[in-house]
Amino acid sequence: MRVIQLGTTAYADSLFRAGELIAAARQGVAFTGAGISAESGIQTYRGQGGLWNTVDPKFASIDYFLSDPAGYWTNAKERGGRLLAARPNLAHEALAELERLGHLAGVVTQNVDGLHELAGTRRLVELHGNGRTVVCLDCGASEPRAGVQARLDREMPPRCRACGGGRLKPAVVFFGEQMPVRAVREAFDLAAACDLMLVVGSSLVVYPAAEVPLAAVEAGAPLIIVNAEPTPYDELAAVVIAGKAGEVLPELKRIAAAA
Ligand code: NAD
Ligand code: ZN
């Protein structure tokens, strides 16, 4: 395991080693977390500047949502607006390009911001849902979050148009909710069959999602971790690159494409 800091010769070495591992991969899997979207202006939960440093995580629990939907939507209004306005950054784009080049089989993400899809990733597994959509807890209809966001000023909490009054919730997995069974199965299938696991921007402490990279390691795939801060899996990695996803990923793509 090598932890490498930006701006050193060792950093260049580790970029090169990671780039070569990616170049050799034919069915690599990228596993991403909130850190890959930080440079798109979306706050992470943990780590420096993370949301949980200032906000109680209970606000993301299903119990709280059901007990006070208006309170939830009032809290979520600003963050929801930022999520809808966010655009993919160079890291999302590099992963989409690595898929097109045939090195990645797909992306498994914990993120709910929809930025991998906007960047052009074709095979995408969203473990925690997608916050650009809302679902009605009463009739099951879904609609784009943008329309709901636009009427929050006059309708609090927002109500379902399809059934005329049902409770609307972002289509994301809250604390206390089950993860989508099909997505979880697909993520572990991809991990078990991959020949490289590339983790980007995840603290690797949210379970069971964090078990996905572990499944790849157990199946014998080399692990690359790109994260701003250390993770509990650094010891298992072939290469650890401490840096910003938007700076590191384009470099890795360039090296892999040239190899
Ligand atoms: P996390 O917030 O626990 O950890 C993010 C990690 O990214 C931290 O270790 C941090 O050091 C690192 N980081 C911050 N900026 C970075 C950058 N520019 N480049 C590289 N690394 C950077 O995130 P997680 O591991 O994804 O787990 C948190 C849960 O929060 C997930 O379940 C996810 O659903 C949810 N979440 C999603 C979003 C989103 O959709 N963008 C945002 C916040 C939280
Ligand atoms: Zn409804």
PDB file of C-alpha atoms and ligand atoms in Angstrom:
ATOM      1  CA  MET A   1       0.000   0.000   0.000  1.00  0.00           C
ATOM      2  CA  ARG A   2       1.352   3.470  -0.898  1.00  0.00           C
ATOM      3  CA  VAL A   3      -0.250   6.716   0.166  1.00  0.00           C
ATOM      4  CA  ILE A   4       0.843   9.424  -2.191  1.00  0.00           C
ATOM      5  CA  GLN A   5       0.572  13.197  -1.805  1.00  0.00           C
ATOM      6  CA  LEU A   6      -0.010  15.659  -4.637  1.00  0.00           C
ATOM      7  CA  GLY A   7       3.028  17.396  -6.075  1.00  0.00           C
ATOM      8  CA  THR A   8       5.663  14.728  -5.373  1.00  0.00           C
ATOM      9  CA  THR A   9       7.585  12.378  -7.639  1.00  0.00           C
ATOM     10  CA  ALA A  10       5.928   9.544  -5.730  1.00  0.00           C
ATOM     11  CA  TYR A  11       2.592  11.043  -6.762  1.00  0.00           C
ATOM     12  CA  ALA A  12       3.576  10.863 -10.436  1.00  0.00           C
ATOM     13  CA  ASP A  13       4.742   7.260  -9.926  1.00  0.00           C
ATOM     14  CA  SER A  14       1.479   6.211  -8.353  1.00  0.00           C
ATOM     15  CA  LEU A  15      -0.545   7.937 -11.076  1.00  0.00           C
ATOM     16  CA  PHE A  16       1.428   5.979 -13.619  1.00  0.00           C
ATOM     17  CA  ARG A  17       0.980   2.666 -11.787  1.00  0.00           C
ATOM     18  CA  ALA A  18      -2.747   3.248 -11.396  1.00  0.00           C
ATOM     19  CA  GLY A  19      -3.014   4.311 -15.045  1.00  0.00           C
ATOM     20  CA  GLU A  20      -1.323   1.093 -16.135  1.00  0.00           C
ATOM     21  CA  LEU A  21      -3.672  -1.019 -13.999  1.00  0.00           C
ATOM     22  CA  ILE A  22      -6.604   0.764 -15.639  1.00  0.00           C
ATOM     23  CA  ALA A  23      -5.113   0.298 -19.122  1.00  0.00           C
ATOM     24  CA  ALA A  24      -4.864  -3.458 -18.493  1.00  0.00           C
ATOM     25  CA  ALA A  25      -8.452  -3.731 -17.229  1.00  0.00           C
ATOM     26  CA  ARG A  26     -11.192  -5.017 -19.553  1.00  0.00           C
ATOM     27  CA  GLN A  27     -14.042  -5.104 -17.051  1.00  0.00           C
ATOM     28  CA  GLY A  28     -13.076  -2.688 -14.338  1.00  0.00           C
ATOM     29  CA  VAL A  29     -15.690  -1.200 -12.041  1.00  0.00           C
ATOM     30  CA  ALA A  30     -15.654   2.286 -10.566  1.00  0.00           C
ATOM     31  CA  PHE A  31     -17.252   2.687  -7.151  1.00  0.00           C
ATOM     32  CA  THR A  32     -17.998   6.318  -6.377  1.00  0.00           C
ATOM     33  CA  GLY A  33     -19.137   8.388  -3.421  1.00  0.00           C
ATOM     34  CA  ALA A  34     -19.951  11.959  -2.557  1.00  0.00           C
ATOM     35  CA  GLY A  35     -16.323  13.093  -3.016  1.00  0.00           C
ATOM     36  CA  ILE A  36     -16.505  12.733  -6.810  1.00  0.00           C
ATOM     37  CA  SER A  37     -19.255  15.366  -6.868  1.00  0.00           C
ATOM     38  CA  ALA A  38     -17.638  17.812  -4.429  1.00  0.00           C
ATOM     39  CA  GLU A  39     -16.050  19.703  -7.328  1.00  0.00           C
ATOM     40  CA  SER A  40     -19.520  19.965  -8.912  1.00  0.00           C
ATOM     41  CA  GLY A  41     -20.583  21.979  -5.859  1.00  0.00           C
ATOM     42  CA  ILE A  42     -22.395  19.223  -3.960  1.00  0.00           C
ATOM     43  CA  GLN A  43     -21.455  18.953  -0.295  1.00  0.00           C
ATOM     44  CA  THR A  44     -20.208  15.582   1.001  1.00  0.00           C
ATOM     45  CA  TYR A  45     -21.616  14.113   4.210  1.00  0.00           C
ATOM     46  CA  ARG A  46     -18.331  13.218   5.862  1.00  0.00           C
ATOM     47  CA  GLY A  47     -14.802  14.555   5.709  1.00  0.00           C
ATOM     48  CA  GLN A  48     -13.676  18.166   5.717  1.00  0.00           C
ATOM     49  CA  GLY A  49     -16.619  20.510   5.051  1.00  0.00           C
ATOM     50  CA  GLY A  50     -19.081  17.595   5.222  1.00  0.00           C
ATOM     51  CA  LEU A  51     -22.785  18.158   5.941  1.00  0.00           C
ATOM     52  CA  TRP A  52     -22.761  15.998   9.082  1.00  0.00           C
ATOM     53  CA  ASN A  53     -20.306  18.397  10.707  1.00  0.00           C
ATOM     54  CA  THR A  54     -23.129  20.927  10.984  1.00  0.00           C
ATOM     55  CA  VAL A  55     -26.429  19.075  10.392  1.00  0.00           C
ATOM     56  CA  ASP A  56     -27.889  16.168  12.386  1.00  0.00           C
ATOM     57  CA  PRO A  57     -28.057  13.008  10.182  1.00  0.00           C
ATOM     58  CA  LYS A  58     -31.545  12.336  11.612  1.00  0.00           C
ATOM     59  CA  PHE A  59     -32.838  14.787   8.972  1.00  0.00           C
ATOM     60  CA  ALA A  60     -32.060  12.088   6.362  1.00  0.00           C
ATOM     61  CA  SER A  61     -34.017   9.364   8.194  1.00  0.00           C
ATOM     62  CA  ILE A  62     -37.344   7.986   7.010  1.00  0.00           C
ATOM     63  CA  ASP A  63     -38.811   8.341  10.528  1.00  0.00           C
ATOM     64  CA  TYR A  64     -38.110  12.060  10.553  1.00  0.00           C
ATOM     65  CA  PHE A  65     -39.437  12.459   6.997  1.00  0.00           C
ATOM     66  CA  LEU A  66     -42.724  10.724   7.850  1.00  0.00           C
ATOM     67  CA  SER A  67     -43.135  12.664  11.088  1.00  0.00           C
ATOM     68  CA  ASP A  68     -42.532  16.088   9.523  1.00  0.00           C
ATOM     69  CA  PRO A  69     -42.584  16.220   5.692  1.00  0.00           C
ATOM     70  CA  ALA A  70     -42.851  20.028   5.673  1.00  0.00           C
ATOM     71  CA  GLY A  71     -39.817  20.264   7.965  1.00  0.00           C
ATOM     72  CA  TYR A  72     -37.916  17.878   5.710  1.00  0.00           C
ATOM     73  CA  TRP A  73     -38.754  19.755   2.488  1.00  0.00           C
ATOM     74  CA  THR A  74     -37.986  23.124   4.091  1.00  0.00           C
ATOM     75  CA  ASN A  75     -34.548  21.818   5.076  1.00  0.00           C
ATOM     76  CA  ALA A  76     -33.981  20.118   1.723  1.00  0.00           C
ATOM     77  CA  LYS A  77     -35.034  23.068  -0.431  1.00  0.00           C
ATOM     78  CA  GLU A  78     -31.664  24.765  -0.807  1.00  0.00           C
ATOM     79  CA  ARG A  79     -29.690  21.514  -1.107  1.00  0.00           C
ATOM     80  CA  GLY A  80     -32.204  20.204  -3.659  1.00  0.00           C
ATOM     81  CA  GLY A  81     -31.785  23.347  -5.740  1.00  0.00           C
ATOM     82  CA  ARG A  82     -28.016  22.924  -5.735  1.00  0.00           C
ATOM     83  CA  LEU A  83     -28.330  19.257  -6.706  1.00  0.00           C
ATOM     84  CA  LEU A  84     -30.586  20.086  -9.669  1.00  0.00           C
ATOM     85  CA  ALA A  85     -28.230  22.831 -10.856  1.00  0.00           C
ATOM     86  CA  ALA A  86     -25.058  20.716 -10.562  1.00  0.00           C
ATOM     87  CA  ARG A  87     -23.193  19.602 -13.678  1.00  0.00           C
ATOM     88  CA  PRO A  88     -20.781  16.662 -14.111  1.00  0.00           C
ATOM     89  CA  ASN A  89     -17.102  17.508 -13.574  1.00  0.00           C
ATOM     90  CA  LEU A  90     -13.917  16.169 -15.192  1.00  0.00           C
ATOM     91  CA  ALA A  91     -13.941  13.088 -12.923  1.00  0.00           C
ATOM     92  CA  HIS A  92     -17.443  11.973 -13.981  1.00  0.00           C
ATOM     93  CA  GLU A  93     -16.445  12.582 -17.598  1.00  0.00           C
ATOM     94  CA  ALA A  94     -13.200  10.605 -17.276  1.00  0.00           C
ATOM     95  CA  LEU A  95     -15.106   7.568 -15.949  1.00  0.00           C
ATOM     96  CA  ALA A  96     -17.580   7.735 -18.855  1.00  0.00           C
ATOM     97  CA  GLU A  97     -14.640   7.882 -21.263  1.00  0.00           C
ATOM     98  CA  LEU A  98     -12.907   4.899 -19.599  1.00  0.00           C
ATOM     99  CA  GLU A  99     -16.119   2.926 -20.143  1.00  0.00           C
ATOM    100  CA  ARG A 100     -16.201   3.942 -23.839  1.00  0.00           C
ATOM    101  CA  LEU A 101     -12.526   2.944 -24.169  1.00  0.00           C
ATOM    102  CA  GLY A 102     -13.402  -0.556 -22.904  1.00  0.00           C
ATOM    103  CA  HIS A 103     -11.562  -0.438 -19.563  1.00  0.00           C
ATOM    104  CA  LEU A 104     -14.605  -0.101 -17.305  1.00  0.00           C
ATOM    105  CA  ALA A 105     -17.693  -2.315 -17.387  1.00  0.00           C
ATOM    106  CA  GLY A 106     -19.633   0.303 -15.465  1.00  0.00           C
ATOM    107  CA  VAL A 107     -20.016   2.546 -12.445  1.00  0.00           C
ATOM    108  CA  VAL A 108     -21.549   1.673  -9.078  1.00  0.00           C
ATOM    109  CA  THR A 109     -22.398   4.838  -7.163  1.00  0.00           C
ATOM    110  CA  GLN A 110     -23.626   5.752  -3.714  1.00  0.00           C
ATOM    111  CA  ASN A 111     -24.477   9.195  -5.051  1.00  0.00           C
ATOM    112  CA  VAL A 112     -28.000  10.379  -5.688  1.00  0.00           C
ATOM    113  CA  ASP A 113     -27.091  13.409  -7.829  1.00  0.00           C
ATOM    114  CA  GLY A 114     -27.503  11.767 -11.267  1.00  0.00           C
ATOM    115  CA  LEU A 115     -24.189  13.247 -12.491  1.00  0.00           C
ATOM    116  CA  HIS A 116     -22.765   9.971 -13.855  1.00  0.00           C
ATOM    117  CA  GLU A 117     -25.766   9.626 -16.140  1.00  0.00           C
ATOM    118  CA  LEU A 118     -25.406  13.235 -17.301  1.00  0.00           C
ATOM    119  CA  ALA A 119     -21.711  12.579 -18.000  1.00  0.00           C
ATOM    120  CA  GLY A 120     -22.639   9.706 -20.315  1.00  0.00           C
ATOM    121  CA  THR A 121     -21.932   6.601 -18.229  1.00  0.00           C
ATOM    122  CA  ARG A 122     -23.950   3.818 -19.857  1.00  0.00           C
ATOM    123  CA  ARG A 123     -23.949   1.038 -17.256  1.00  0.00           C
ATOM    124  CA  LEU A 124     -24.784   2.726 -13.986  1.00  0.00           C
ATOM    125  CA  VAL A 125     -25.885   1.175 -10.709  1.00  0.00           C
ATOM    126  CA  GLU A 126     -27.347   3.705  -8.279  1.00  0.00           C
ATOM    127  CA  LEU A 127     -27.318   2.072  -4.840  1.00  0.00           C
ATOM    128  CA  HIS A 128     -29.061   4.913  -3.049  1.00  0.00           C
ATOM    129  CA  GLY A 129     -31.516   6.053  -5.720  1.00  0.00           C
ATOM    130  CA  ASN A 130     -31.693   9.319  -7.641  1.00  0.00           C
ATOM    131  CA  GLY A 131     -32.595  12.661  -6.106  1.00  0.00           C
ATOM    132  CA  ARG A 132     -33.594  14.234  -9.435  1.00  0.00           C
ATOM    133  CA  THR A 133     -36.874  12.296  -9.184  1.00  0.00           C
ATOM    134  CA  VAL A 134     -39.584  12.255  -6.509  1.00  0.00           C
ATOM    135  CA  VAL A 135     -41.994   9.393  -5.798  1.00  0.00           C
ATOM    136  CA  CYS A 136     -45.458   9.431  -4.242  1.00  0.00           C
ATOM    137  CA  LEU A 137     -45.574   7.253  -1.124  1.00  0.00           C
ATOM    138  CA  ASP A 138     -49.323   6.805  -1.605  1.00  0.00           C
ATOM    139  CA  CYS A 139     -49.829   5.979  -5.317  1.00  0.00           C
ATOM    140  CA  GLY A 140     -46.280   5.165  -6.473  1.00  0.00           C
ATOM    141  CA  ALA A 141     -46.223   7.754  -9.266  1.00  0.00           C
ATOM    142  CA  SER A 142     -42.963   9.549  -9.913  1.00  0.00           C
ATOM    143  CA  GLU A 143     -42.204  12.968 -11.350  1.00  0.00           C
ATOM    144  CA  PRO A 144     -39.108  15.115 -11.915  1.00  0.00           C
ATOM    145  CA  ARG A 145     -37.813  16.890  -8.802  1.00  0.00           C
ATOM    146  CA  ALA A 146     -37.463  20.124 -10.790  1.00  0.00           C
ATOM    147  CA  GLY A 147     -41.243  20.631 -10.998  1.00  0.00           C
ATOM    148  CA  VAL A 148     -41.659  19.984  -7.270  1.00  0.00           C
ATOM    149  CA  GLN A 149     -38.767  22.308  -6.465  1.00  0.00           C
ATOM    150  CA  ALA A 150     -40.431  25.081  -8.471  1.00  0.00           C
ATOM    151  CA  ARG A 151     -43.646  24.888  -6.442  1.00  0.00           C
ATOM    152  CA  LEU A 152     -42.130  24.554  -2.938  1.00  0.00           C
ATOM    153  CA  ASP A 153     -42.664  28.286  -2.323  1.00  0.00           C
ATOM    154  CA  ARG A 154     -46.440  27.915  -2.521  1.00  0.00           C
ATOM    155  CA  GLU A 155     -46.909  24.240  -1.599  1.00  0.00           C
ATOM    156  CA  MET A 156     -45.281  22.971   1.598  1.00  0.00           C
ATOM    157  CA  PRO A 157     -45.042  20.020   1.847  1.00  0.00           C
ATOM    158  CA  PRO A 158     -45.412  19.294  -1.885  1.00  0.00           C
ATOM    159  CA  ARG A 159     -48.311  17.019  -2.906  1.00  0.00           C
ATOM    160  CA  CYS A 160     -48.666  14.422  -5.679  1.00  0.00           C
ATOM    161  CA  ARG A 161     -50.507  15.607  -8.786  1.00  0.00           C
ATOM    162  CA  ALA A 162     -51.260  12.076 -10.011  1.00  0.00           C
ATOM    163  CA  CYS A 163     -53.414  11.011  -7.043  1.00  0.00           C
ATOM    164  CA  GLY A 164     -54.285  14.476  -5.810  1.00  0.00           C
ATOM    165  CA  GLY A 165     -52.546  14.883  -2.478  1.00  0.00           C
ATOM    166  CA  GLY A 166     -50.195  11.932  -1.840  1.00  0.00           C
ATOM    167  CA  ARG A 167     -46.929  12.458   0.063  1.00  0.00           C
ATOM    168  CA  LEU A 168     -43.931  13.131  -2.197  1.00  0.00           C
ATOM    169  CA  LYS A 169     -40.454  11.968  -1.250  1.00  0.00           C
ATOM    170  CA  PRO A 170     -37.165  12.187  -3.193  1.00  0.00           C
ATOM    171  CA  ALA A 171     -36.457   8.819  -4.873  1.00  0.00           C
ATOM    172  CA  VAL A 172     -33.460   8.238  -2.624  1.00  0.00           C
ATOM    173  CA  VAL A 173     -32.751   5.706   0.106  1.00  0.00           C
ATOM    174  CA  PHE A 174     -33.147   7.398   3.495  1.00  0.00           C
ATOM    175  CA  PHE A 175     -31.553   6.117   6.702  1.00  0.00           C
ATOM    176  CA  GLY A 176     -33.857   3.355   7.938  1.00  0.00           C
ATOM    177  CA  GLU A 177     -34.965   2.305   4.420  1.00  0.00           C
ATOM    178  CA  GLN A 178     -34.064  -0.800   2.418  1.00  0.00           C
ATOM    179  CA  MET A 179     -31.633  -0.498  -0.442  1.00  0.00           C
ATOM    180  CA  PRO A 180     -33.038  -1.382  -3.902  1.00  0.00           C
ATOM    181  CA  VAL A 181     -32.616  -5.171  -4.162  1.00  0.00           C
ATOM    182  CA  ARG A 182     -31.903  -5.285  -7.902  1.00  0.00           C
ATOM    183  CA  ALA A 183     -29.284  -2.553  -7.755  1.00  0.00           C
ATOM    184  CA  VAL A 184     -27.520  -4.229  -4.829  1.00  0.00           C
ATOM    185  CA  ARG A 185     -27.439  -7.561  -6.669  1.00  0.00           C
ATOM    186  CA  GLU A 186     -26.122  -5.939  -9.843  1.00  0.00           C
ATOM    187  CA  ALA A 187     -23.404  -4.095  -7.885  1.00  0.00           C
ATOM    188  CA  PHE A 188     -22.131  -7.283  -6.237  1.00  0.00           C
ATOM    189  CA  ASP A 189     -22.319  -9.186  -9.551  1.00  0.00           C
ATOM    190  CA  LEU A 190     -20.213  -6.505 -11.236  1.00  0.00           C
ATOM    191  CA  ALA A 191     -17.733  -6.506  -8.326  1.00  0.00           C
ATOM    192  CA  ALA A 192     -17.370 -10.283  -8.334  1.00  0.00           C
ATOM    193  CA  ALA A 193     -16.650 -10.335 -12.080  1.00  0.00           C
ATOM    194  CA  CYS A 194     -14.424  -7.258 -12.331  1.00  0.00           C
ATOM    195  CA  ASP A 195     -10.697  -7.234 -13.049  1.00  0.00           C
ATOM    196  CA  LEU A 196     -10.120  -3.852 -11.354  1.00  0.00           C
ATOM    197  CA  MET A 197     -11.908  -1.876  -8.639  1.00  0.00           C
ATOM    198  CA  LEU A 198     -11.464   1.906  -8.800  1.00  0.00           C
ATOM    199  CA  VAL A 199     -12.869   3.726  -5.756  1.00  0.00           C
ATOM    200  CA  VAL A 200     -13.343   7.484  -6.156  1.00  0.00           C
ATOM    201  CA  GLY A 201     -14.433   9.932  -3.449  1.00  0.00           C
ATOM    202  CA  SER A 202     -15.892   7.616  -0.838  1.00  0.00           C
ATOM    203  CA  SER A 203     -15.160   7.496   2.878  1.00  0.00           C
ATOM    204  CA  LEU A 204     -15.961   3.737   2.608  1.00  0.00           C
ATOM    205  CA  VAL A 205     -17.784   3.696   5.921  1.00  0.00           C
ATOM    206  CA  VAL A 206     -21.430   3.456   4.738  1.00  0.00           C
ATOM    207  CA  TYR A 207     -22.601  -0.168   4.781  1.00  0.00           C
ATOM    208  CA  PRO A 208     -23.554  -2.317   2.976  1.00  0.00           C
ATOM    209  CA  ALA A 209     -22.424  -0.149   0.044  1.00  0.00           C
ATOM    210  CA  ALA A 210     -18.785  -0.210   1.178  1.00  0.00           C
ATOM    211  CA  GLU A 211     -18.815  -3.996   0.926  1.00  0.00           C
ATOM    212  CA  VAL A 212     -18.931  -3.706  -2.888  1.00  0.00           C
ATOM    213  CA  PRO A 213     -15.206  -2.860  -3.260  1.00  0.00           C
ATOM    214  CA  LEU A 214     -14.424  -5.498  -0.654  1.00  0.00           C
ATOM    215  CA  ALA A 215     -16.209  -8.127  -2.787  1.00  0.00           C
ATOM    216  CA  ALA A 216     -13.952  -7.199  -5.711  1.00  0.00           C
ATOM    217  CA  VAL A 217     -10.805  -7.529  -3.598  1.00  0.00           C
ATOM    218  CA  GLU A 218     -11.974 -10.905  -2.307  1.00  0.00           C
ATOM    219  CA  ALA A 219     -12.480 -12.004  -5.917  1.00  0.00           C
ATOM    220  CA  GLY A 220      -8.853 -11.075  -6.643  1.00  0.00           C
ATOM    221  CA  ALA A 221      -9.197  -7.703  -8.382  1.00  0.00           C
ATOM    222  CA  PRO A 222      -6.584  -5.004  -7.688  1.00  0.00           C
ATOM    223  CA  LEU A 223      -7.949  -1.973  -5.806  1.00  0.00           C
ATOM    224  CA  ILE A 224      -7.164   1.683  -6.574  1.00  0.00           C
ATOM    225  CA  ILE A 225      -8.428   4.336  -4.143  1.00  0.00           C
ATOM    226  CA  VAL A 226      -8.641   8.007  -5.106  1.00  0.00           C
ATOM    227  CA  ASN A 227      -9.845  10.029  -2.112  1.00  0.00           C
ATOM    228  CA  ALA A 228      -9.045  13.301  -0.394  1.00  0.00           C
ATOM    229  CA  GLU A 229      -8.647  11.596   3.000  1.00  0.00           C
ATOM    230  CA  PRO A 230      -7.598   8.135   4.231  1.00  0.00           C
ATOM    231  CA  THR A 231     -10.173   5.319   4.193  1.00  0.00           C
ATOM    232  CA  PRO A 232     -10.431   2.084   6.207  1.00  0.00           C
ATOM    233  CA  TYR A 233      -9.557   0.094   3.034  1.00  0.00           C
ATOM    234  CA  ASP A 234      -6.286   1.863   2.199  1.00  0.00           C
ATOM    235  CA  GLU A 235      -4.300  -1.128   3.494  1.00  0.00           C
ATOM    236  CA  LEU A 236      -5.996  -3.383   0.927  1.00  0.00           C
ATOM    237  CA  ALA A 237      -5.235  -1.161  -2.038  1.00  0.00           C
ATOM    238  CA  ALA A 238      -2.586  -1.654  -4.727  1.00  0.00           C
ATOM    239  CA  VAL A 239      -2.418   2.151  -5.084  1.00  0.00           C
ATOM    240  CA  VAL A 240      -3.881   4.934  -2.917  1.00  0.00           C
ATOM    241  CA  ILE A 241      -3.896   8.424  -4.421  1.00  0.00           C
ATOM    242  CA  ALA A 242      -4.657  11.246  -1.996  1.00  0.00           C
ATOM    243  CA  GLY A 243      -6.053  14.010  -4.174  1.00  0.00           C
ATOM    244  CA  LYS A 244      -9.031  15.652  -5.814  1.00  0.00           C
ATOM    245  CA  ALA A 245     -11.095  13.466  -8.102  1.00  0.00           C
ATOM    246  CA  GLY A 246     -11.408  16.218 -10.735  1.00  0.00           C
ATOM    247  CA  GLU A 247      -7.623  16.486 -10.969  1.00  0.00           C
ATOM    248  CA  VAL A 248      -6.600  12.837 -10.587  1.00  0.00           C
ATOM    249  CA  LEU A 249      -9.170  11.111 -12.842  1.00  0.00           C
ATOM    250  CA  PRO A 250      -8.375  13.042 -16.058  1.00  0.00           C
ATOM    251  CA  GLU A 251      -4.687  12.182 -15.503  1.00  0.00           C
ATOM    252  CA  LEU A 252      -5.501   8.490 -15.010  1.00  0.00           C
ATOM    253  CA  LYS A 253      -7.640   8.513 -18.152  1.00  0.00           C
ATOM    254  CA  ARG A 254      -4.864  10.164 -20.149  1.00  0.00           C
ATOM    255  CA  ILE A 255      -2.275   7.607 -18.996  1.00  0.00           C
ATOM    256  CA  ALA A 256      -4.614   4.647 -19.574  1.00  0.00           C
ATOM    257  CA  ALA A 257      -5.609   5.894 -23.040  1.00  0.00           C
ATOM    258  CA  ALA A 258      -1.956   6.340 -24.048  1.00  0.00           C
ATOM    259  CA  ALA A 259      -0.729   2.994 -22.680  1.00  0.00           C
TER     260      ALA A 259
HETATM  261  P1  NAD B   1     -18.882  10.635   2.367  1.00  0.00           P
HETATM  262  O1  NAD B   1     -19.467  12.001   2.478  1.00  0.00           O
HETATM  263  O2  NAD B   1     -18.981   9.721   3.531  1.00  0.00           O
HETATM  264  O3  NAD B   1     -17.314  10.734   2.023  1.00  0.00           O
HETATM  265  C1  NAD B   1     -16.852  11.515   0.968  1.00  0.00           C
HETATM  266  C2  NAD B   1     -15.345  11.329   0.877  1.00  0.00           C
HETATM  267  O4  NAD B   1     -14.901  12.075  -0.251  1.00  0.00           O
HETATM  268  C3  NAD B   1     -14.562  11.832   2.089  1.00  0.00           C
HETATM  269  O5  NAD B   1     -13.709  10.800   2.552  1.00  0.00           O
HETATM  270  C4  NAD B   1     -13.757  13.023   1.545  1.00  0.00           C
HETATM  271  O6  NAD B   1     -12.469  13.085   2.090  1.00  0.00           O
HETATM  272  C5  NAD B   1     -13.688  12.714   0.074  1.00  0.00           C
HETATM  273  N1  NAD B   1     -13.596  13.893  -0.797  1.00  0.00           N
HETATM  274  C6  NAD B   1     -14.101  15.137  -0.616  1.00  0.00           C
HETATM  275  N2  NAD B   1     -13.866  15.904  -1.671  1.00  0.00           N
HETATM  276  C7  NAD B   1     -13.174  15.142  -2.558  1.00  0.00           C
HETATM  277  C8  NAD B   1     -12.642  15.396  -3.854  1.00  0.00           C
HETATM  278  N3  NAD B   1     -12.770  16.580  -4.476  1.00  0.00           N
HETATM  279  N4  NAD B   1     -11.998  14.369  -4.486  1.00  0.00           N
HETATM  280  C9  NAD B   1     -11.848  13.149  -3.883  1.00  0.00           C
HETATM  281  N5  NAD B   1     -12.337  12.887  -2.652  1.00  0.00           N
HETATM  282  C10 NAD B   1     -13.000  13.860  -2.001  1.00  0.00           C
HETATM  283  O7  NAD B   1     -19.479  10.022   1.070  1.00  0.00           O
HETATM  284  P2  NAD B   1     -19.860   8.526   0.706  1.00  0.00           P
HETATM  285  O8  NAD B   1     -18.726   7.625   0.993  1.00  0.00           O
HETATM  286  O9  NAD B   1     -20.419   8.635  -0.647  1.00  0.00           O
HETATM  287  O10 NAD B   1     -21.041   8.109   1.716  1.00  0.00           O
HETATM  288  C11 NAD B   1     -22.014   9.020   2.063  1.00  0.00           C
HETATM  289  C12 NAD B   1     -23.443   8.752   1.696  1.00  0.00           C
HETATM  290  O11 NAD B   1     -23.909  10.044   1.394  1.00  0.00           O
HETATM  291  C13 NAD B   1     -23.698   7.962   0.468  1.00  0.00           C
HETATM  292  O12 NAD B   1     -24.569   6.978   0.837  1.00  0.00           O
HETATM  293  C14 NAD B   1     -24.428   8.916  -0.519  1.00  0.00           C
HETATM  294  O13 NAD B   1     -25.672   8.365  -0.881  1.00  0.00           O
HETATM  295  C15 NAD B   1     -24.714  10.140   0.259  1.00  0.00           C
HETATM  296  N6  NAD B   1     -24.368  11.422  -0.370  1.00  0.00           N
HETATM  297  C16 NAD B   1     -24.520  11.617  -1.719  1.00  0.00           C
HETATM  298  C17 NAD B   1     -24.172  12.841  -2.281  1.00  0.00           C
HETATM  299  C18 NAD B   1     -24.325  13.016  -3.762  1.00  0.00           C
HETATM  300  O14 NAD B   1     -25.184  12.410  -4.364  1.00  0.00           O
HETATM  301  N7  NAD B   1     -23.459  13.828  -4.386  1.00  0.00           N
HETATM  302  C19 NAD B   1     -23.677  13.881  -1.483  1.00  0.00           C
HETATM  303  C20 NAD B   1     -23.540  13.657  -0.100  1.00  0.00           C
HETATM  304  C21 NAD B   1     -23.893  12.414   0.425  1.00  0.00           C
HETATM  305 ZN    ZN B   2     -49.716   9.964  -5.672  1.00  0.00          ZN
END
